[in-house]
Structures are given as C-alpha cells and as structure tokens.
Amino acid sequence: MEIKLDIVPVKDWLGEFNKPLIISGPCSAETEEQTLSTARELAKNKEVKIFRAGIWKPRTRPNSFEGVGDMGLSWLRKVKEETGMLTATEVANGEHVDKAFKYGVDVIWIGARTATNPFSVQEIADSLRGRDIAVMVKNPVNPDLDLWIGALERINQAGIKKIVAIHRGFSSFTKGKYRNSPEWKLVIELKRLLPELPIISDPSHICGNKEYLKEISQNAIDLDLAGLMLESHINPKEALSDKNQQLTPAELKHMLCELIPRDENANNIDFDNKLDLLRNQIDKMDEELLEVLGQRMNIVREIADYKKKNKVTILQIKRWSEIINKRLSRGEALSLKPDFINIMFQLIHEESIIIQTELMNKS
Ligand code: PEP
Ligand code: MN
C-alpha cells in the first residue's frame, strides 16, 4: 500500500534553523525552579530551539516518579514567556492533548510505549482534530516500522501537518551497549519510504547513559537526520528520572560543539564528479554480484536435479559446515567481518534449500 503523508517542513512552523535542530530539557519537570533554571541555562545556547520536559511520565515499573502532572503545564508556559523557546511535552491520551493545548504547549510527542498501541494513538489523533499543534511520534519500543508509520498516518489523517518522527531506539531482551538498540536500518528505511518526513534522533533514550551520547549524535548527523533531542537537567545527579543519561546545559553545549556537521552535498563539482565515479564502480560491482548469484542458483538447480535422480537428501550438514568455515576464513583474509559473512551465507544457503525443496517436490 502506498504511504503518503501531507507534511509541512519544520522551518515553516519553527523558523529557519541550522541542522541539526536541537530539542533539549529535562526528562521530567520536577519543580518550577528546576524547570525554569534548566530552561534559562539552555536558552543561552541559541542552538536549542525547543524545550522539552515530561510532566506525565510513563514508567516501566510502578512506584517510581510518575511526573508532576497538570501542575507542570504552567511552568512550561513560563519557560516559553521567559525564554522564547518553543515548549514540548509527552501526551498519552486525549485528556493530556486537551490540557497541553489549553496551556499553549507548542509541540507534543507520543512516547514509545504509547506509540505501540493503535487505540491510544487513535484517541490522541481524535483529540487533535481541528487543532494547530506540532506532533512528534517516537518509534514504538519494538522494531516494527509499520506500527511507527501507522501512528504517523493516524496523526496526519486527523489533519495535523506539523509532524516529526523521533528515533529513540528499540528495546531488546539482551542488554547490549545501549539501553535501546538504534537499529539504524529502520531509520534508513523510513527515510527511503517517506523522504519528506523530518526524523529527529533521541540519543539520550538510545544510550541510557552519558558515555555514548556523542557517538550516537554523530551517527544521526552522518545519516542526515533533521535533529537531536537530548535530555538536559540543571543537576542530573538529583534527577527523579533518567539521571544517568542527562547532561547539564553546559555539558550539552560542550558536546554539541564537538559534533562535526555534515552537508548533504558538498556543492563542489570535483566532489560530485569523484563521487559519481565511485558510485559507478559500486553499481557495476552490484551488477556483477547479482549475475554471480544468478549463476550460483542455476548450479543449485542442477545439483537438486542430480540429488533427486540419486535419491539423496537436500541438506548435507557436513557440506554446509565446510562451506561456512571456508567462507569465514576467506572473508577474514579479505577484511570482511565474520558476522557479515555469516548472515550473507546463511541467506544464500537458505535460498539454495528453498530452491532445491521446490524442485524436489515437483513431480
Ligand atoms: C522521554 O522522552 O522522556 C520518554 C519517556 O521517552 P520514551 O518514550 O522514548 O521512552
Ligand atoms: Mn527520559
């Protein structure tokens, strides 16, 4: 099914900004003082265009801080009046939308847990109908691109055109280097399917700590994402939620200065010519790869025929172990990563088995 969103570019509602667009603020608004002092410090950095703070907090476990609730709305209004930054908060139901709108919140976001539930997303979409507000949709916690796109479509079909997607990583059973695995391939696919959709990365929730924030932020810039949402707290050590991943406004400024900006194009004819040349070589090699794969599968068909005539099994595990071991050591000699070789040959082998099964079962 064709996917189409009717979106207005961010600069049309935010004004001109330099990429990456920076959204920052504490994980949670905790007190008026903490919210305003964080905002005042952040506002000194002109790069920060949108101030974020959660007031209704979805927490994984009960009995943890669940946000200050409605009280935080007036603090956000003060932030806007005092600093001029736009304000953003998370909503999880229609009532939240009504309240945020009433208090002049400029941008709302749908959190990762809420984005997994089409009932909740639809309720939010219904409350948004007829309103002029920007909406950011985080990826669902599970790596399901259709579910993410479905949530974006529901919001768009409610008439909201100021739409942004937020990439905050995906949870997994095994604990890896990051709190939430980035799975960049999903972001790349989303960009391919919806080139006009602005995508902002949320390195704070991907990382879960401060250590890798710069690395993930740079990765997002290298993939030409539109912006970064980074949590910042006036005193992270005392934060009531996500204390390990929040930077002070000064640390944030320092980290942003260290990021290397990238342009989509170099606007330089020599660069374009050289890139074209290299890309031509890649196209040619891909063509050769496909041709070789086609030939390889033809030999597989011959083998299937031969095995069938001689009543021999399709899978011969000894041969398969031999293949994978030989390919891994050859790959290593060519500086190809074992994981890559493994996945590639598993796929090729799977296809060979499918082809042989089809031929064997044909009468
Ligand atoms: C947040 O942004 O504070 C938050 C709760 O994020 P997520 O929905 O990505 O977990
Ligand atoms: Mn958080």
mmCIF file of N, CA and C in Angstrom, residues 15 17 19 91 109 164 223 230 238 266 280 308:
data_model
loop_
_atom_site.group_PDB
_atom_site.id
_atom_site.type_symbol
_atom_site.label_atom_id
_atom_site.label_comp_id
_atom_site.label_asym_id
_atom_site.label_seq_id
_atom_site.Cartn_x
_atom_site.Cartn_y
_atom_site.Cartn_z
ATOM 1 N N GLY A 15 10.608 28.381 12.056
ATOM 2 C CA GLY A 15 11.517 29.413 11.568
ATOM 3 C C GLY A 15 12.806 28.761 11.114
ATOM 4 N N PHE A 17 16.425 27.341 10.884
ATOM 5 C CA PHE A 17 17.338 26.810 11.898
ATOM 6 C C PHE A 17 18.457 26.073 11.186
ATOM 7 N N LYS A 19 20.751 22.883 10.745
ATOM 8 C CA LYS A 19 20.703 21.468 11.068
ATOM 9 C C LYS A 19 21.933 21.096 11.885
ATOM 10 N N VAL A 91 2.350 13.341 25.595
ATOM 11 C CA VAL A 91 0.938 13.066 25.894
ATOM 12 C C VAL A 91 0.670 11.577 25.665
ATOM 13 N N TRP A 109 4.593 15.211 22.079
ATOM 14 C CA TRP A 109 5.113 13.978 21.493
ATOM 15 C C TRP A 109 4.399 12.769 22.079
ATOM 16 N N VAL A 164 6.741 15.226 13.018
ATOM 17 C CA VAL A 164 8.149 14.832 13.097
ATOM 18 C C VAL A 164 8.191 13.407 13.654
ATOM 19 N N LEU A 223 23.861 10.337 9.158
ATOM 20 C CA LEU A 223 22.758 9.783 8.353
ATOM 21 C C LEU A 223 21.810 10.878 7.884
ATOM 22 N N LEU A 230 17.984 15.831 23.132
ATOM 23 C CA LEU A 230 18.940 15.417 24.168
ATOM 24 C C LEU A 230 18.461 15.907 25.527
ATOM 25 N N GLU A 238 20.636 14.627 40.801
ATOM 26 C CA GLU A 238 19.437 14.626 41.642
ATOM 27 C C GLU A 238 18.155 14.361 40.837
ATOM 28 N N ALA A 266 28.272 18.513 -1.232
ATOM 29 C CA ALA A 266 29.413 19.397 -0.993
ATOM 30 C C ALA A 266 29.318 20.675 -1.819
ATOM 31 N N ASN A 280 29.571 4.755 -9.757
ATOM 32 C CA ASN A 280 29.503 3.934 -10.965
ATOM 33 C C ASN A 280 30.176 2.595 -10.730
ATOM 34 N N LYS A 308 17.999 -35.523 -6.784
ATOM 35 C CA LYS A 308 16.674 -36.145 -6.924
ATOM 36 C C LYS A 308 16.786 -37.490 -7.650
#
